């Protein structure tokens, strides 16, 4: 740019479309931009500035696109394995600070952030949006009217279990898959009343807290200073970010050498629990609810194949 800043352009899912996939919800990029602007105005997390957005209605580019700030530095996956243990500890705590700031953003409903346009810093929670599908054979994105926003966790889990929020495909469920789904739906419907808690300032409940979740906060989406890779210069790729119950926010611990992995994991979990004590309490008490969430996402799978990933906490 004329002032010396560098920018990058991003087009929605061009690679996937070339390989028979890449179907994307219509307002996915709009929700991503709204999320970035929301985070930028309400936290100290370094988020790229978006300068221009175009839905490509005339088809000249080949997909919806935006021009955004080119964050300086390198993504953390490049220097990660060359860092000392002390450096890994330091940047791990910096990542925890990002997690904590997102968890402290609280919302009354489950969905994805949208911008109302006027004034510029006016936002609301709309239906959950998603990243473009990488699976061939999909015919359409999820039906938006079935994707929220949801006032309580039970409605959200039921929608997940019914596969309301999955990309549409030509294949139908098998009879066995329908039985598995029916069982999960019955279990969600019969779950304790905490799933029905709705956020209320007059009657606050840990179970009603919803917060913002960056769904892919891995090393390649964390930019760090080239000279000091323990300093985060940017968090990128907010596509598909959504608001979910605080207890369901899954954090993926970075890879580390085997002897260091448990130490890094414990350090991050302890620091996050201190920064967000509500989350720590929910994790300690909410194992049943978290398993129900996993079952809802995998409602057509055989029950013995359903388990929570070990690398998340």
JSON list of N, CA and C in Angstrom, two decimals, residues 12-61:
[
{"chain": "A", "resi": 12, "resn": "UNK", "atom": "N", "xyz": [-12.31, -17.47, -0.88]},
{"chain": "A", "resi": 12, "resn": "UNK", "atom": "CA", "xyz": [-12.88, -18.63, -0.18]},
{"chain": "A", "resi": 12, "resn": "UNK", "atom": "C", "xyz": [-12.70, -19.91, -0.98]},
{"chain": "A", "resi": 13, "resn": "UNK", "atom": "N", "xyz": [-12.02, -20.87, -0.39]},
{"chain": "A", "resi": 13, "resn": "UNK", "atom": "CA", "xyz": [-11.96, -22.27, -0.84]},
{"chain": "A", "resi": 13, "resn": "UNK", "atom": "C", "xyz": [-11.64, -22.51, -2.31]},
{"chain": "A", "resi": 14, "resn": "UNK", "atom": "N", "xyz": [-10.71, -21.80, -2.93]},
{"chain": "A", "resi": 14, "resn": "UNK", "atom": "CA", "xyz": [-10.44, -22.09, -4.34]},
{"chain": "A", "resi": 14, "resn": "UNK", "atom": "C", "xyz": [-9.86, -23.48, -4.55]},
{"chain": "A", "resi": 15, "resn": "UNK", "atom": "N", "xyz": [-9.00, -23.92, -3.61]},
{"chain": "A", "resi": 15, "resn": "UNK", "atom": "CA", "xyz": [-8.37, -25.24, -3.77]},
{"chain": "A", "resi": 15, "resn": "UNK", "atom": "C", "xyz": [-9.40, -26.36, -3.71]},
{"chain": "A", "resi": 16, "resn": "UNK", "atom": "N", "xyz": [-10.28, -26.29, -2.71]},
{"chain": "A", "resi": 16, "resn": "UNK", "atom": "CA", "xyz": [-11.27, -27.34, -2.55]},
{"chain": "A", "resi": 16, "resn": "UNK", "atom": "C", "xyz": [-12.21, -27.42, -3.75]},
{"chain": "A", "resi": 17, "resn": "UNK", "atom": "N", "xyz": [-12.57, -26.25, -4.31]},
{"chain": "A", "resi": 17, "resn": "UNK", "atom": "CA", "xyz": [-13.49, -26.26, -5.44]},
{"chain": "A", "resi": 17, "resn": "UNK", "atom": "C", "xyz": [-12.88, -26.96, -6.64]},
{"chain": "A", "resi": 18, "resn": "UNK", "atom": "N", "xyz": [-11.57, -26.85, -6.78]},
{"chain": "A", "resi": 18, "resn": "UNK", "atom": "CA", "xyz": [-10.90, -27.50, -7.90]},
{"chain": "A", "resi": 18, "resn": "UNK", "atom": "C", "xyz": [-10.93, -29.02, -7.76]},
{"chain": "A", "resi": 19, "resn": "UNK", "atom": "N", "xyz": [-11.20, -29.50, -6.54]},
{"chain": "A", "resi": 19, "resn": "UNK", "atom": "CA", "xyz": [-11.18, -30.94, -6.31]},
{"chain": "A", "resi": 19, "resn": "UNK", "atom": "C", "xyz": [-12.56, -31.47, -5.93]},
{"chain": "A", "resi": 20, "resn": "UNK", "atom": "N", "xyz": [-13.60, -30.78, -6.37]},
{"chain": "A", "resi": 20, "resn": "UNK", "atom": "CA", "xyz": [-14.96, -31.30, -6.22]},
{"chain": "A", "resi": 20, "resn": "UNK", "atom": "C", "xyz": [-15.60, -31.04, -4.88]},
{"chain": "A", "resi": 21, "resn": "UNK", "atom": "N", "xyz": [-15.04, -30.14, -4.08]},
{"chain": "A", "resi": 21, "resn": "UNK", "atom": "CA", "xyz": [-15.64, -29.82, -2.79]},
{"chain": "A", "resi": 21, "resn": "UNK", "atom": "C", "xyz": [-15.73, -28.30, -2.68]},
{"chain": "A", "resi": 22, "resn": "UNK", "atom": "N", "xyz": [-15.52, -27.76, -1.48]},
{"chain": "A", "resi": 22, "resn": "UNK", "atom": "CA", "xyz": [-15.46, -26.31, -1.33]},
{"chain": "A", "resi": 22, "resn": "UNK", "atom": "C", "xyz": [-16.79, -25.60, -1.19]},
{"chain": "A", "resi": 23, "resn": "UNK", "atom": "N", "xyz": [-17.87, -26.35, -0.99]},
{"chain": "A", "resi": 23, "resn": "UNK", "atom": "CA", "xyz": [-19.16, -25.70, -0.75]},
{"chain": "A", "resi": 23, "resn": "UNK", "atom": "C", "xyz": [-19.07, -24.96, 0.58]},
{"chain": "A", "resi": 24, "resn": "UNK", "atom": "N", "xyz": [-19.61, -23.75, 0.61]},
{"chain": "A", "resi": 24, "resn": "UNK", "atom": "CA", "xyz": [-19.44, -22.90, 1.79]},
{"chain": "A", "resi": 24, "resn": "UNK", "atom": "C", "xyz": [-20.75, -22.18, 2.10]},
{"chain": "A", "resi": 25, "resn": "UNK", "atom": "N", "xyz": [-21.11, -22.03, 3.38]},
{"chain": "A", "resi": 25, "resn": "UNK", "atom": "CA", "xyz": [-22.27, -21.22, 3.72]},
{"chain": "A", "resi": 25, "resn": "UNK", "atom": "C", "xyz": [-22.14, -19.82, 3.15]},
{"chain": "A", "resi": 26, "resn": "UNK", "atom": "N", "xyz": [-23.26, -19.23, 2.74]},
{"chain": "A", "resi": 26, "resn": "UNK", "atom": "CA", "xyz": [-23.24, -17.97, 2.00]},
{"chain": "A", "resi": 26, "resn": "UNK", "atom": "C", "xyz": [-22.55, -16.84, 2.76]},
{"chain": "A", "resi": 27, "resn": "UNK", "atom": "N", "xyz": [-22.76, -16.76, 4.07]},
{"chain": "A", "resi": 27, "resn": "UNK", "atom": "CA", "xyz": [-22.23, -15.62, 4.82]},
{"chain": "A", "resi": 27, "resn": "UNK", "atom": "C", "xyz": [-21.04, -16.00, 5.70]},
{"chain": "A", "resi": 28, "resn": "UNK", "atom": "N", "xyz": [-20.33, -17.05, 5.33]},
{"chain": "A", "resi": 28, "resn": "UNK", "atom": "CA", "xyz": [-19.19, -17.51, 6.13]},
{"chain": "A", "resi": 28, "resn": "UNK", "atom": "C", "xyz": [-18.12, -16.43, 6.28]},
{"chain": "A", "resi": 29, "resn": "UNK", "atom": "N", "xyz": [-17.75, -15.78, 5.18]},
{"chain": "A", "resi": 29, "resn": "UNK", "atom": "CA", "xyz": [-16.70, -14.77, 5.25]},
{"chain": "A", "resi": 29, "resn": "UNK", "atom": "C", "xyz": [-17.18, -13.53, 5.99]},
{"chain": "A", "resi": 30, "resn": "UNK", "atom": "N", "xyz": [-18.45, -13.17, 5.83]},
{"chain": "A", "resi": 30, "resn": "UNK", "atom": "CA", "xyz": [-18.98, -12.03, 6.57]},
{"chain": "A", "resi": 30, "resn": "UNK", "atom": "C", "xyz": [-18.91, -12.27, 8.07]},
{"chain": "A", "resi": 31, "resn": "UNK", "atom": "N", "xyz": [-19.23, -13.50, 8.49]},
{"chain": "A", "resi": 31, "resn": "UNK", "atom": "CA", "xyz": [-19.15, -13.84, 9.91]},
{"chain": "A", "resi": 31, "resn": "UNK", "atom": "C", "xyz": [-17.71, -13.83, 10.40]},
{"chain": "A", "resi": 32, "resn": "UNK", "atom": "N", "xyz": [-16.80, -14.31, 9.55]},
{"chain": "A", "resi": 32, "resn": "UNK", "atom": "CA", "xyz": [-15.38, -14.30, 9.91]},
{"chain": "A", "resi": 32, "resn": "UNK", "atom": "C", "xyz": [-14.89, -12.88, 10.13]},
{"chain": "A", "resi": 33, "resn": "UNK", "atom": "N", "xyz": [-15.24, -11.98, 9.22]},
{"chain": "A", "resi": 33, "resn": "UNK", "atom": "CA", "xyz": [-14.81, -10.58, 9.34]},
{"chain": "A", "resi": 33, "resn": "UNK", "atom": "C", "xyz": [-15.43, -9.94, 10.58]},
{"chain": "A", "resi": 34, "resn": "UNK", "atom": "N", "xyz": [-16.71, -10.20, 10.82]},
{"chain": "A", "resi": 34, "resn": "UNK", "atom": "CA", "xyz": [-17.36, -9.65, 12.00]},
{"chain": "A", "resi": 34, "resn": "UNK", "atom": "C", "xyz": [-16.68, -10.14, 13.27]},
{"chain": "A", "resi": 35, "resn": "UNK", "atom": "N", "xyz": [-16.30, -11.41, 13.29]},
{"chain": "A", "resi": 35, "resn": "UNK", "atom": "CA", "xyz": [-15.63, -11.98, 14.46]},
{"chain": "A", "resi": 35, "resn": "UNK", "atom": "C", "xyz": [-14.29, -11.31, 14.69]},
{"chain": "A", "resi": 36, "resn": "UNK", "atom": "N", "xyz": [-13.52, -11.13, 13.62]},
{"chain": "A", "resi": 36, "resn": "UNK", "atom": "CA", "xyz": [-12.22, -10.48, 13.75]},
{"chain": "A", "resi": 36, "resn": "UNK", "atom": "C", "xyz": [-12.36, -9.07, 14.29]},
{"chain": "A", "resi": 37, "resn": "UNK", "atom": "N", "xyz": [-13.33, -8.33, 13.77]},
{"chain": "A", "resi": 37, "resn": "UNK", "atom": "CA", "xyz": [-13.52, -6.96, 14.23]},
{"chain": "A", "resi": 37, "resn": "UNK", "atom": "C", "xyz": [-14.02, -6.92, 15.67]},
{"chain": "A", "resi": 38, "resn": "UNK", "atom": "N", "xyz": [-14.86, -7.87, 16.03]},
{"chain": "A", "resi": 38, "resn": "UNK", "atom": "CA", "xyz": [-15.35, -7.95, 17.41]},
{"chain": "A", "resi": 38, "resn": "UNK", "atom": "C", "xyz": [-14.19, -8.19, 18.37]},
{"chain": "A", "resi": 39, "resn": "UNK", "atom": "N", "xyz": [-13.35, -9.16, 18.04]},
{"chain": "A", "resi": 39, "resn": "UNK", "atom": "CA", "xyz": [-12.21, -9.49, 18.90]},
{"chain": "A", "resi": 39, "resn": "UNK", "atom": "C", "xyz": [-11.24, -8.32, 18.97]},
{"chain": "A", "resi": 40, "resn": "UNK", "atom": "N", "xyz": [-11.04, -7.67, 17.84]},
{"chain": "A", "resi": 40, "resn": "UNK", "atom": "CA", "xyz": [-10.08, -6.56, 17.79]},
{"chain": "A", "resi": 40, "resn": "UNK", "atom": "C", "xyz": [-10.52, -5.39, 18.68]},
{"chain": "A", "resi": 41, "resn": "UNK", "atom": "N", "xyz": [-11.84, -5.17, 18.78]},
{"chain": "A", "resi": 41, "resn": "UNK", "atom": "CA", "xyz": [-12.34, -4.03, 19.55]},
{"chain": "A", "resi": 41, "resn": "UNK", "atom": "C", "xyz": [-12.56, -4.36, 21.02]},
{"chain": "A", "resi": 42, "resn": "UNK", "atom": "N", "xyz": [-12.48, -5.65, 21.40]},
{"chain": "A", "resi": 42, "resn": "UNK", "atom": "CA", "xyz": [-12.83, -6.01, 22.76]},
{"chain": "A", "resi": 42, "resn": "UNK", "atom": "C", "xyz": [-11.75, -6.79, 23.50]},
{"chain": "A", "resi": 43, "resn": "UNK", "atom": "N", "xyz": [-10.62, -7.02, 22.85]},
{"chain": "A", "resi": 43, "resn": "UNK", "atom": "CA", "xyz": [-9.50, -7.71, 23.50]},
{"chain": "A", "resi": 43, "resn": "UNK", "atom": "C", "xyz": [-8.19, -7.06, 23.04]},
{"chain": "A", "resi": 44, "resn": "UNK", "atom": "N", "xyz": [-7.10, -7.53, 23.60]},
{"chain": "A", "resi": 44, "resn": "UNK", "atom": "CA", "xyz": [-5.78, -7.09, 23.14]},
{"chain": "A", "resi": 44, "resn": "UNK", "atom": "C", "xyz": [-5.14, -8.11, 22.22]},
{"chain": "A", "resi": 45, "resn": "UNK", "atom": "N", "xyz": [-5.91, -9.11, 21.80]},
{"chain": "A", "resi": 45, "resn": "UNK", "atom": "CA", "xyz": [-5.39, -10.12, 20.87]},
{"chain": "A", "resi": 45, "resn": "UNK", "atom": "C", "xyz": [-5.08, -9.46, 19.53]},
{"chain": "A", "resi": 46, "resn": "UNK", "atom": "N", "xyz": [-3.87, -9.62, 19.01]},
{"chain": "A", "resi": 46, "resn": "UNK", "atom": "CA", "xyz": [-3.54, -9.03, 17.71]},
{"chain": "A", "resi": 46, "resn": "UNK", "atom": "C", "xyz": [-4.24, -9.76, 16.57]},
{"chain": "A", "resi": 47, "resn": "UNK", "atom": "N", "xyz": [-5.14, -9.06, 15.92]},
{"chain": "A", "resi": 47, "resn": "UNK", "atom": "CA", "xyz": [-5.96, -9.63, 14.85]},
{"chain": "A", "resi": 47, "resn": "UNK", "atom": "C", "xyz": [-5.76, -8.80, 13.59]},
{"chain": "A", "resi": 48, "resn": "UNK", "atom": "N", "xyz": [-5.63, -9.41, 12.42]},
{"chain": "A", "resi": 48, "resn": "UNK", "atom": "CA", "xyz": [-5.42, -8.64, 11.19]},
{"chain": "A", "resi": 48, "resn": "UNK", "atom": "C", "xyz": [-6.57, -7.67, 10.91]},
{"chain": "A", "resi": 49, "resn": "UNK", "atom": "N", "xyz": [-6.23, -6.52, 10.37]},
{"chain": "A", "resi": 49, "resn": "UNK", "atom": "CA", "xyz": [-7.22, -5.55, 9.94]},
{"chain": "A", "resi": 49, "resn": "UNK", "atom": "C", "xyz": [-7.76, -5.95, 8.57]},
{"chain": "A", "resi": 50, "resn": "UNK", "atom": "N", "xyz": [-9.07, -5.90, 8.41]},
{"chain": "A", "resi": 50, "resn": "UNK", "atom": "CA", "xyz": [-9.69, -6.19, 7.11]},
{"chain": "A", "resi": 50, "resn": "UNK", "atom": "C", "xyz": [-9.97, -4.87, 6.41]},
{"chain": "A", "resi": 51, "resn": "UNK", "atom": "N", "xyz": [-9.42, -4.71, 5.20]},
{"chain": "A", "resi": 51, "resn": "UNK", "atom": "CA", "xyz": [-9.54, -3.45, 4.48]},
{"chain": "A", "resi": 51, "resn": "UNK", "atom": "C", "xyz": [-10.67, -3.46, 3.45]},
{"chain": "A", "resi": 52, "resn": "UNK", "atom": "N", "xyz": [-10.97, -4.64, 2.91]},
{"chain": "A", "resi": 52, "resn": "UNK", "atom": "CA", "xyz": [-11.98, -4.67, 1.86]},
{"chain": "A", "resi": 52, "resn": "UNK", "atom": "C", "xyz": [-12.55, -6.08, 1.76]},
{"chain": "A", "resi": 53, "resn": "UNK", "atom": "N", "xyz": [-13.84, -6.15, 1.44]},
{"chain": "A", "resi": 53, "resn": "UNK", "atom": "CA", "xyz": [-14.52, -7.44, 1.30]},
{"chain": "A", "resi": 53, "resn": "UNK", "atom": "C", "xyz": [-15.47, -7.36, 0.11]},
{"chain": "A", "resi": 54, "resn": "UNK", "atom": "N", "xyz": [-15.51, -8.43, -0.68]},
{"chain": "A", "resi": 54, "resn": "UNK", "atom": "CA", "xyz": [-16.37, -8.46, -1.86]},
{"chain": "A", "resi": 54, "resn": "UNK", "atom": "C", "xyz": [-16.97, -9.85, -2.00]},
{"chain": "A", "resi": 55, "resn": "UNK", "atom": "N", "xyz": [-18.27, -9.94, -2.23]},
{"chain": "A", "resi": 55, "resn": "UNK", "atom": "CA", "xyz": [-18.94, -11.24, -2.35]},
{"chain": "A", "resi": 55, "resn": "UNK", "atom": "C", "xyz": [-18.79, -11.85, -3.75]},
{"chain": "A", "resi": 56, "resn": "UNK", "atom": "N", "xyz": [-18.13, -11.13, -4.66]},
{"chain": "A", "resi": 56, "resn": "UNK", "atom": "CA", "xyz": [-17.86, -11.63, -6.02]},
{"chain": "A", "resi": 56, "resn": "UNK", "atom": "C", "xyz": [-19.15, -12.04, -6.73]},
{"chain": "A", "resi": 57, "resn": "UNK", "atom": "N", "xyz": [-20.16, -11.18, -6.65]},
{"chain": "A", "resi": 57, "resn": "UNK", "atom": "CA", "xyz": [-21.43, -11.51, -7.28]},
{"chain": "A", "resi": 57, "resn": "UNK", "atom": "C", "xyz": [-21.33, -11.61, -8.80]},
{"chain": "A", "resi": 58, "resn": "UNK", "atom": "N", "xyz": [-20.35, -10.91, -9.38]},
{"chain": "A", "resi": 58, "resn": "UNK", "atom": "CA", "xyz": [-20.20, -10.97, -10.84]},
{"chain": "A", "resi": 58, "resn": "UNK", "atom": "C", "xyz": [-19.30, -12.12, -11.29]},
{"chain": "A", "resi": 59, "resn": "UNK", "atom": "N", "xyz": [-18.72, -12.84, -10.33]},
{"chain": "A", "resi": 59, "resn": "UNK", "atom": "CA", "xyz": [-17.92, -14.02, -10.66]},
{"chain": "A", "resi": 59, "resn": "UNK", "atom": "C", "xyz": [-16.56, -13.74, -11.24]},
{"chain": "A", "resi": 60, "resn": "UNK", "atom": "N", "xyz": [-16.08, -12.50, -11.18]},
{"chain": "A", "resi": 60, "resn": "UNK", "atom": "CA", "xyz": [-14.81, -12.16, -11.80]},
{"chain": "A", "resi": 60, "resn": "UNK", "atom": "C", "xyz": [-13.61, -12.80, -11.10]},
{"chain": "A", "resi": 61, "resn": "UNK", "atom": "N", "xyz": [-13.71, -12.99, -9.79]},
{"chain": "A", "resi": 61, "resn": "UNK", "atom": "CA", "xyz": [-12.58, -13.55, -9.04]},
{"chain": "A", "resi": 61, "resn": "UNK", "atom": "C", "xyz": [-12.70, -15.06, -8.90]}
]
